[in-house]
């Protein structure tokens, strides 16, 4: 009888343990962040969730990102979107592949496509988890400039691919100009991946060019506001303008209400957070996998007007964003005004080796700033000035 009681208690105790403890964290348990180092999951394997974003659901954080593989070939999607979960943000449990690429050559997400910067949001109205990502059909470089949309009933998936599309087809932004609606000279009808440094997007009317087909959507993120409205932010118009577009109530489409921001500023890697009613934006310049100096901005409304605040990085190596590129701002639940900058330190020659640069967001003189820390923990958010 005693033995039976012991066995029942043991099973009950195991069931109550957080998942990462049940799986047996093969590395030692972490209690700090060490940006740029190998970050092991519960199996002792470097976390594989690049260009990622995080969703908080029922006291657990879920990290979704690009699953990379070894070598240069590992930059394209050989596997899909990887998911990890954590209750403390330091220790992550491998939850497997949330969205798998397809072996079907007819699929938009055929193995070998480019699938980048996946972001997952939860729709309270439909009870579904919705994933958007940057998608480039296999073998076509970055000319597609599409978003892919997928959906799941469970947070960890499996996600079902729904469709791919350009952004906001056949709708004009709220700040459209007359010049965008004029017919285009023939020589400007061809799409180009990037504009010449001397070309302003309005001088070649990238917006009018893509009106029917839909606007480019390359680097992207999603943002859900306090009222439940969701927005898609992307690098558009040959990477020269950021587009910010409202999503439908089910988060599966664009409403057609959208705005152009930072026209001609050529930014990628959009990331956004909200504090005290203000919207803060961060992006990078356009140098591919090579890091560059970040930009930041603030606005009283997601529709703008956006005021640029300069490079948020303040310590040595600030010109390269500490060798990283923004992907997401993570609000830390239960701590006031606590946001974590999530960036990628890409290693394109061996994609799987890419590192994560997580740093606490600090505020100074109406701006947000990022200091470098070799090691830090969440207690930084408890210290008030
Ligand atoms: C970066 C972009 C990455 C990836 C890369 C390809 O600028 O942020 O997501 O697209 O270019 O060169």
CSV table of C-alpha atoms and ligand atoms in Angstrom, one decimal:
chain,number,residue,atom,x,y,z
A,1,UNK,CA,0.0,0.0,0.0
A,2,UNK,CA,2.8,2.3,1.0
A,3,UNK,CA,4.7,1.5,-2.3
A,4,UNK,CA,1.5,2.2,-4.3
A,5,UNK,CA,1.1,5.6,-2.6
A,6,UNK,CA,4.7,6.4,-3.4
A,7,UNK,CA,4.3,5.5,-7.0
A,8,UNK,CA,1.1,7.6,-7.4
A,9,UNK,CA,2.8,10.6,-5.7
A,10,UNK,CA,5.8,10.3,-8.0
A,11,UNK,CA,3.7,10.3,-11.1
A,12,UNK,CA,1.7,13.3,-9.8
A,13,UNK,CA,4.9,15.1,-9.1
A,14,UNK,CA,6.4,14.4,-12.5
A,15,UNK,CA,3.1,15.6,-14.2
A,16,UNK,CA,3.3,18.9,-12.3
A,17,UNK,CA,6.9,19.6,-13.4
A,18,UNK,CA,7.3,22.1,-16.2
A,19,UNK,CA,7.8,20.4,-19.6
A,20,UNK,CA,11.5,21.4,-19.9
A,21,UNK,CA,12.2,19.6,-16.6
A,22,UNK,CA,10.3,16.5,-17.5
A,23,UNK,CA,12.3,16.3,-20.7
A,24,UNK,CA,15.4,16.5,-18.7
A,25,UNK,CA,17.5,19.5,-19.6
A,26,UNK,CA,20.7,18.0,-20.9
A,27,UNK,CA,22.7,21.2,-20.4
A,28,UNK,CA,22.7,22.8,-16.9
A,29,UNK,CA,19.8,25.0,-16.2
A,30,UNK,CA,20.4,28.6,-17.2
A,31,UNK,CA,19.6,31.7,-15.2
A,32,UNK,CA,21.0,34.4,-17.4
A,33,UNK,CA,21.3,35.5,-21.0
A,34,UNK,CA,24.7,35.4,-22.7
A,35,UNK,CA,24.1,37.1,-26.1
A,36,UNK,CA,26.0,35.6,-29.0
A,37,UNK,CA,27.0,32.3,-27.4
A,38,UNK,CA,25.6,28.9,-28.2
A,39,UNK,CA,22.2,28.7,-26.6
A,40,UNK,CA,21.3,25.1,-25.8
A,41,UNK,CA,17.8,23.8,-25.6
A,42,UNK,CA,16.6,21.0,-23.3
A,43,UNK,CA,18.3,18.4,-25.4
A,44,UNK,CA,21.7,20.2,-25.3
A,45,UNK,CA,21.3,21.4,-28.9
A,46,UNK,CA,21.8,25.0,-30.1
A,47,UNK,CA,18.3,26.6,-30.5
A,48,UNK,CA,17.3,26.6,-34.1
A,49,UNK,CA,14.7,29.5,-34.4
A,50,UNK,CA,16.3,32.3,-36.4
A,51,UNK,CA,14.5,35.5,-37.5
A,52,UNK,CA,12.0,34.6,-34.8
A,53,UNK,CA,9.2,36.0,-32.8
A,54,UNK,CA,7.5,35.0,-29.5
A,55,UNK,CA,3.9,34.4,-28.4
A,56,UNK,CA,2.9,34.3,-24.8
A,57,UNK,CA,0.0,31.9,-24.0
A,58,UNK,CA,-1.1,30.5,-20.7
A,59,UNK,CA,2.0,31.3,-18.7
A,60,UNK,CA,4.3,30.0,-21.4
A,61,UNK,CA,6.4,31.7,-24.0
A,62,UNK,CA,6.5,30.1,-27.5
A,63,UNK,CA,9.5,31.0,-29.7
A,64,UNK,CA,9.0,30.4,-33.4
A,65,UNK,CA,11.8,30.9,-35.9
A,66,UNK,CA,13.5,29.7,-39.1
A,67,UNK,CA,14.9,26.2,-38.8
A,68,UNK,CA,18.3,26.5,-40.5
A,69,UNK,CA,20.6,23.6,-41.6
A,70,UNK,CA,24.3,23.4,-42.1
A,71,UNK,CA,26.3,25.2,-44.7
A,72,UNK,CA,25.3,27.9,-47.2
A,73,UNK,CA,22.4,25.7,-48.4
A,74,UNK,CA,21.0,26.0,-44.9
A,75,UNK,CA,19.8,29.5,-45.5
A,76,UNK,CA,16.8,28.3,-47.5
A,77,UNK,CA,14.0,26.3,-45.9
A,78,UNK,CA,14.9,22.6,-45.8
A,79,UNK,CA,12.7,21.9,-42.8
A,80,UNK,CA,10.3,24.7,-41.8
A,81,UNK,CA,9.5,26.7,-38.7
A,82,UNK,CA,10.8,25.5,-35.4
A,83,UNK,CA,9.0,26.0,-32.1
A,84,UNK,CA,10.4,26.1,-28.5
A,85,UNK,CA,8.6,26.8,-25.2
A,86,UNK,CA,9.8,28.3,-22.0
A,87,UNK,CA,8.3,29.5,-18.7
A,88,UNK,CA,11.4,31.6,-17.6
A,89,UNK,CA,12.9,32.8,-21.0
A,90,UNK,CA,16.3,31.3,-20.2
A,91,UNK,CA,15.5,27.6,-20.6
A,92,UNK,CA,13.8,26.4,-23.8
A,93,UNK,CA,12.2,23.1,-24.6
A,94,UNK,CA,12.2,21.8,-28.2
A,95,UNK,CA,8.5,21.5,-29.3
A,96,UNK,CA,9.3,20.4,-32.8
A,97,UNK,CA,8.5,21.7,-36.3
A,98,UNK,CA,5.4,23.9,-36.2
A,99,UNK,CA,5.1,24.4,-40.0
A,100,UNK,CA,6.8,21.9,-42.3
A,101,UNK,CA,7.9,22.7,-45.8
A,102,UNK,CA,6.4,20.4,-48.5
A,103,UNK,CA,7.9,17.8,-50.8
A,104,UNK,CA,5.2,18.7,-53.4
A,105,UNK,CA,6.7,20.7,-56.2
A,106,UNK,CA,3.3,22.4,-56.7
A,107,UNK,CA,3.3,23.7,-53.1
A,108,UNK,CA,4.2,27.4,-52.5
A,109,UNK,CA,6.2,26.2,-49.5
A,110,UNK,CA,8.2,23.5,-51.4
A,111,UNK,CA,11.3,22.4,-49.6
A,112,UNK,CA,14.1,24.7,-50.8
A,113,UNK,CA,11.9,27.9,-50.8
A,114,UNK,CA,12.9,30.9,-48.8
A,115,UNK,CA,10.8,31.1,-45.6
A,116,UNK,CA,11.9,33.8,-43.3
A,117,UNK,CA,11.0,35.8,-40.2
A,118,UNK,CA,7.9,33.7,-39.1
A,119,UNK,CA,5.6,35.4,-36.6
A,120,UNK,CA,2.7,33.8,-34.8
A,121,UNK,CA,-0.3,35.6,-33.2
A,122,UNK,CA,-3.3,34.3,-31.4
A,123,UNK,CA,-6.8,35.3,-32.6
A,124,UNK,CA,-9.2,35.4,-29.7
A,125,UNK,CA,-12.3,35.6,-32.0
A,126,UNK,CA,-11.5,32.4,-34.0
A,127,UNK,CA,-9.5,30.6,-31.3
A,128,UNK,CA,-6.8,30.0,-34.0
A,129,UNK,CA,-3.1,30.5,-34.1
A,130,UNK,CA,-2.1,32.5,-37.2
A,131,UNK,CA,1.4,32.5,-38.6
A,132,UNK,CA,2.7,35.0,-41.3
A,133,UNK,CA,6.2,34.8,-42.8
A,134,UNK,CA,8.3,36.1,-45.7
A,135,UNK,CA,8.1,33.6,-48.6
A,136,UNK,CA,10.0,33.4,-51.8
A,137,UNK,CA,9.1,30.5,-54.1
A,138,UNK,CA,11.9,27.9,-54.6
A,139,UNK,CA,14.6,28.9,-57.0
A,140,UNK,CA,13.4,32.4,-57.7
A,141,UNK,CA,15.7,34.4,-55.5
A,142,UNK,CA,14.1,37.3,-53.7
A,143,UNK,CA,11.9,38.4,-56.6
A,144,UNK,CA,8.6,37.0,-55.3
A,145,UNK,CA,8.4,39.2,-52.2
A,146,UNK,CA,5.4,37.4,-50.9
A,147,UNK,CA,3.9,36.7,-47.5
A,148,UNK,CA,2.8,33.2,-46.5
A,149,UNK,CA,-0.1,32.7,-44.2
A,150,UNK,CA,-0.7,29.5,-42.1
A,151,UNK,CA,-3.0,28.6,-39.3
A,152,UNK,CA,-3.3,26.0,-36.4
A,153,UNK,CA,-5.6,24.9,-33.7
A,154,UNK,CA,-2.8,24.3,-31.2
A,155,UNK,CA,0.0,26.8,-30.5
A,156,UNK,CA,2.8,24.4,-31.3
A,157,UNK,CA,1.0,23.3,-34.5
A,158,UNK,CA,0.9,21.6,-36.9
A,159,UNK,CA,0.3,24.8,-38.9
A,160,UNK,CA,-1.6,24.4,-42.2
A,161,UNK,CA,-0.4,26.6,-45.0
A,162,UNK,CA,-3.3,28.6,-46.4
A,163,UNK,CA,-1.9,30.8,-49.2
A,164,UNK,CA,0.7,33.2,-50.3
A,165,UNK,CA,0.2,36.8,-51.5
A,166,UNK,CA,1.8,40.1,-52.2
A,167,UNK,CA,0.8,42.8,-49.6
A,168,UNK,CA,-2.4,44.9,-50.0
A,169,UNK,CA,-3.2,44.2,-53.6
A,170,UNK,CA,-5.4,46.8,-55.4
A,171,UNK,CA,-5.6,49.2,-52.4
A,172,UNK,CA,-3.9,52.6,-52.1
A,173,UNK,CA,-2.3,53.6,-48.8
A,174,UNK,CA,-4.0,56.3,-46.7
A,175,UNK,CA,-1.1,58.6,-47.7
A,176,UNK,CA,-1.2,58.0,-51.4
A,177,UNK,CA,-0.2,60.9,-53.7
A,178,UNK,CA,-1.7,61.8,-57.1
A,179,UNK,CA,1.6,60.9,-58.7
A,180,UNK,CA,1.2,57.3,-57.7
A,181,UNK,CA,-2.0,57.0,-59.7
A,182,UNK,CA,-0.6,58.3,-63.0
A,183,UNK,CA,0.2,55.8,-65.7
A,184,UNK,CA,3.8,54.5,-65.5
A,185,UNK,CA,6.4,55.1,-68.3
A,186,UNK,CA,7.2,51.8,-69.9
A,187,UNK,CA,10.8,51.8,-68.7
A,188,UNK,CA,9.6,51.7,-65.0
A,189,UNK,CA,7.2,48.7,-65.4
A,190,UNK,CA,9.9,46.1,-64.8
A,191,UNK,CA,10.3,45.1,-61.1
A,192,UNK,CA,13.7,45.4,-59.6
A,193,UNK,CA,14.8,43.8,-56.3
A,194,UNK,CA,16.5,47.0,-55.2
A,195,UNK,CA,16.5,50.6,-56.3
A,196,UNK,CA,19.7,52.4,-57.3
A,197,UNK,CA,21.0,54.4,-54.4
A,198,UNK,CA,20.2,57.6,-56.3
A,199,UNK,CA,16.6,56.6,-57.0
A,200,UNK,CA,13.7,57.7,-54.8
A,201,UNK,CA,10.8,55.2,-54.8
A,202,UNK,CA,8.4,58.0,-56.0
A,203,UNK,CA,10.6,59.0,-58.9
A,204,UNK,CA,10.1,55.5,-60.3
A,205,UNK,CA,6.7,55.0,-58.7
A,206,UNK,CA,7.3,51.6,-57.2
A,207,UNK,CA,3.9,51.9,-55.5
A,208,UNK,CA,1.9,52.5,-58.7
A,209,UNK,CA,4.0,49.7,-60.4
A,210,UNK,CA,2.8,47.1,-57.9
A,211,UNK,CA,-0.7,48.3,-57.3
A,212,UNK,CA,-2.5,45.5,-59.1
A,213,UNK,CA,-0.2,42.6,-58.3
A,214,UNK,CA,0.2,43.8,-54.7
A,215,UNK,CA,3.1,45.4,-53.0
A,216,UNK,CA,6.5,43.7,-52.2
A,217,UNK,CA,6.6,42.1,-48.7
A,218,UNK,CA,10.1,41.0,-47.8
A,219,UNK,CA,11.4,41.4,-44.1
A,220,UNK,CA,8.2,41.5,-42.0
A,221,UNK,CA,6.7,41.3,-38.6
A,222,UNK,CA,3.3,41.3,-37.0
A,223,UNK,CA,2.0,43.4,-34.1
A,224,UNK,CA,-1.2,43.0,-32.1
A,225,UNK,CA,-2.4,46.2,-30.4
A,226,UNK,CA,-4.2,46.5,-27.1
A,227,UNK,CA,-7.6,46.5,-28.8
A,228,UNK,CA,-6.9,43.2,-30.6
A,229,UNK,CA,-6.3,44.8,-34.0
A,230,UNK,CA,-3.3,43.2,-35.8
A,231,UNK,CA,-0.9,44.8,-38.2
A,232,UNK,CA,1.6,43.6,-40.7
A,233,UNK,CA,4.8,45.6,-41.2
A,234,UNK,CA,7.1,44.9,-44.1
A,235,UNK,CA,10.0,46.2,-46.1
A,236,UNK,CA,8.4,47.0,-49.5
A,237,UNK,CA,8.9,48.9,-52.8
A,238,UNK,CA,12.2,47.2,-53.5
A,239,UNK,CA,13.2,47.6,-49.8
A,240,UNK,CA,12.9,51.4,-49.9
A,241,UNK,CA,9.7,52.0,-47.9
A,242,UNK,CA,8.1,50.3,-44.8
A,243,UNK,CA,4.4,49.4,-45.3
A,244,UNK,CA,2.2,49.1,-42.2
A,245,UNK,CA,-1.1,47.4,-42.9
A,246,UNK,CA,-4.2,46.5,-40.8
A,247,UNK,CA,-5.3,42.9,-40.8
A,248,UNK,CA,-8.9,41.6,-40.9
A,249,UNK,CA,-10.6,40.4,-37.7
A,250,UNK,CA,-9.5,36.8,-38.4
A,251,UNK,CA,-5.9,37.9,-39.0
A,252,UNK,CA,-5.9,36.0,-42.3
A,253,UNK,CA,-6.0,39.0,-44.8
A,254,UNK,CA,-5.4,42.7,-45.2
A,255,UNK,CA,-8.3,45.1,-44.7
A,256,UNK,CA,-7.0,47.4,-47.3
A,257,UNK,CA,-6.2,50.2,-44.8
A,258,UNK,CA,-2.5,50.8,-44.8
A,259,UNK,CA,0.2,53.5,-44.7
A,260,UNK,CA,3.6,54.1,-46.2
A,261,UNK,CA,6.3,55.0,-43.6
A,262,UNK,CA,9.9,56.0,-43.9
A,263,UNK,CA,9.6,56.6,-47.6
A,264,UNK,CA,13.0,56.2,-49.3
A,265,UNK,CA,14.8,55.3,-46.0
A,266,UNK,CA,15.6,51.8,-47.2
A,267,UNK,CA,15.0,49.7,-44.1
A,268,UNK,CA,14.7,46.0,-43.4
A,269,UNK,CA,14.2,43.9,-40.3
A,270,UNK,CA,11.1,45.8,-38.9
A,271,UNK,CA,10.4,45.3,-35.2
A,272,UNK,CA,7.9,47.2,-33.0
A,273,UNK,CA,6.6,47.6,-29.5
A,274,UNK,CA,4.3,49.9,-27.6
A,275,UNK,CA,4.9,51.7,-24.3
A,276,UNK,CA,2.8,54.3,-22.6
A,277,UNK,CA,0.7,54.7,-25.7
A,278,UNK,CA,3.7,55.3,-28.0
A,279,UNK,CA,4.8,53.0,-30.8
A,280,UNK,CA,8.5,52.3,-31.1
A,281,UNK,CA,10.1,51.0,-34.3
A,282,UNK,CA,13.4,49.5,-35.1
A,283,UNK,CA,14.9,48.5,-38.4
A,284,UNK,CA,18.2,48.0,-40.1
A,285,UNK,CA,19.8,49.2,-43.3
A,286,UNK,CA,19.8,46.9,-46.4
A,287,UNK,CA,23.1,45.0,-46.4
A,288,UNK,CA,21.7,41.4,-46.6
A,289,UNK,CA,23.3,39.1,-44.0
A,290,UNK,CA,26.0,41.6,-43.1
A,291,UNK,CA,25.1,43.7,-40.1
A,292,UNK,CA,24.7,47.4,-40.3
A,293,UNK,CA,23.7,50.4,-38.1
A,294,UNK,CA,20.1,50.2,-36.8
A,295,UNK,CA,17.5,52.9,-36.9
A,296,UNK,CA,14.8,53.6,-34.4
A,297,UNK,CA,11.6,55.8,-34.5
A,298,UNK,CA,8.6,56.7,-32.4
A,299,UNK,CA,5.0,57.6,-33.3
A,300,UNK,CA,1.8,58.5,-31.3
A,301,UNK,CA,-0.2,56.1,-33.6
A,302,UNK,CA,0.7,53.1,-35.6
A,303,UNK,CA,-0.3,55.2,-38.7
A,304,UNK,CA,2.4,57.8,-37.8
A,305,UNK,CA,3.7,60.4,-38.0
A,306,UNK,CA,7.0,58.6,-37.3
A,307,UNK,CA,9.9,60.5,-35.9
A,308,UNK,CA,13.3,58.9,-36.3
A,309,UNK,CA,15.4,58.6,-33.2
A,310,UNK,CA,18.7,57.4,-34.7
A,311,UNK,CA,20.7,54.3,-33.8
A,312,UNK,CA,19.4,52.9,-30.5
A,313,UNK,CA,22.8,51.1,-29.8
A,314,UNK,CA,25.2,53.1,-27.6
A,315,UNK,CA,28.2,50.9,-26.8
A,316,UNK,CA,31.2,49.6,-28.8
A,317,UNK,CA,30.2,47.9,-32.0
A,318,UNK,CA,27.0,50.1,-32.2
A,319,UNK,CA,27.7,50.6,-36.0
A,320,UNK,CA,26.8,46.9,-36.5
A,321,UNK,CA,24.0,46.7,-34.0
A,322,UNK,CA,26.4,44.6,-32.0
A,323,UNK,CA,26.7,42.3,-35.0
A,324,UNK,CA,23.0,41.7,-35.2
A,325,UNK,CA,19.8,42.5,-37.0
A,326,UNK,CA,16.5,43.1,-35.3
A,327,UNK,CA,13.7,40.5,-35.5
A,328,UNK,CA,11.4,41.2,-32.6
A,329,UNK,CA,10.7,43.0,-29.3
A,330,UNK,CA,9.5,40.7,-26.6
A,331,UNK,CA,7.3,42.2,-23.8
A,332,UNK,CA,8.3,40.4,-20.5
A,333,UNK,CA,5.1,39.4,-18.8
A,334,UNK,CA,4.6,40.5,-15.2
A,335,UNK,CA,7.3,43.2,-15.4
A,336,UNK,CA,6.6,46.9,-16.0
A,337,UNK,CA,7.9,48.5,-19.2
A,338,UNK,CA,10.1,45.4,-19.7
A,339,UNK,CA,11.0,44.6,-23.4
A,340,UNK,CA,13.7,42.4,-24.8
A,341,UNK,CA,15.4,43.2,-28.1
A,342,UNK,CA,15.7,40.0,-30.1
A,343,UNK,CA,18.2,40.1,-32.9
A,344,UNK,CA,20.0,37.6,-35.2
A,345,UNK,CA,23.7,37.4,-35.7
A,346,UNK,CA,23.6,35.7,-39.0
A,347,UNK,CA,26.3,33.2,-40.2
A,348,UNK,CA,25.3,32.7,-43.8
A,349,UNK,CA,28.3,30.4,-44.5
A,350,UNK,CA,27.0,27.9,-42.0
A,351,UNK,CA,23.4,29.0,-41.4
A,352,UNK,CA,22.6,26.7,-38.5
A,353,UNK,CA,25.4,28.4,-36.4
A,354,UNK,CA,23.6,31.8,-36.3
A,355,UNK,CA,23.4,33.3,-32.8
A,356,UNK,CA,20.8,35.2,-30.9
A,357,UNK,CA,21.4,38.7,-29.5
A,358,UNK,CA,18.9,39.4,-26.8
A,359,UNK,CA,19.4,42.6,-24.9
A,360,UNK,CA,17.2,44.6,-22.4
A,361,UNK,CA,15.5,47.7,-23.8
A,362,UNK,CA,16.3,50.8,-21.7
A,363,UNK,CA,14.7,54.2,-22.0
A,364,UNK,CA,16.5,57.6,-21.9
A,365,UNK,CA,15.5,61.1,-23.1
A,366,UNK,CA,12.4,60.0,-24.9
A,367,UNK,CA,14.3,57.3,-26.8
A,368,UNK,CA,14.9,53.6,-26.3
A,369,UNK,CA,18.5,52.5,-26.1
A,370,UNK,CA,20.3,49.2,-26.2
A,371,UNK,CA,23.4,48.7,-24.1
A,372,UNK,CA,25.7,45.6,-24.7
A,373,UNK,CA,25.9,43.1,-21.9
A,374,UNK,CA,28.0,39.9,-22.0
A,375,UNK,CA,25.6,38.5,-19.5
A,376,UNK,CA,22.4,39.7,-18.0
A,377,UNK,CA,19.2,38.5,-16.4
A,378,UNK,CA,15.6,39.7,-15.9
A,379,UNK,CA,16.4,41.4,-12.7
A,380,UNK,CA,17.6,44.4,-14.8
A,381,UNK,CA,13.9,45.2,-15.2
A,382,UNK,CA,13.4,45.5,-11.4
A,383,UNK,CA,15.9,48.4,-11.1
A,384,UNK,CA,14.3,51.7,-11.3
A,385,UNK,CA,16.2,54.9,-11.9
B,1,LIG,C1,18.6,40.3,-44.7
B,1,LIG,C2,17.2,40.0,-44.2
B,1,LIG,C3,17.2,38.5,-43.9
B,1,LIG,C4,17.5,37.8,-45.2
B,1,LIG,C5,18.8,38.2,-45.7
B,1,LIG,C6,19.1,37.6,-47.1
B,1,LIG,O1,18.7,41.7,-44.9
B,1,LIG,O2,16.9,40.7,-43.0
B,1,LIG,O3,15.9,38.1,-43.4
B,1,LIG,O4,16.5,38.0,-46.1
B,1,LIG,O5,18.8,39.7,-45.9
B,1,LIG,O6,20.3,38.2,-47.7
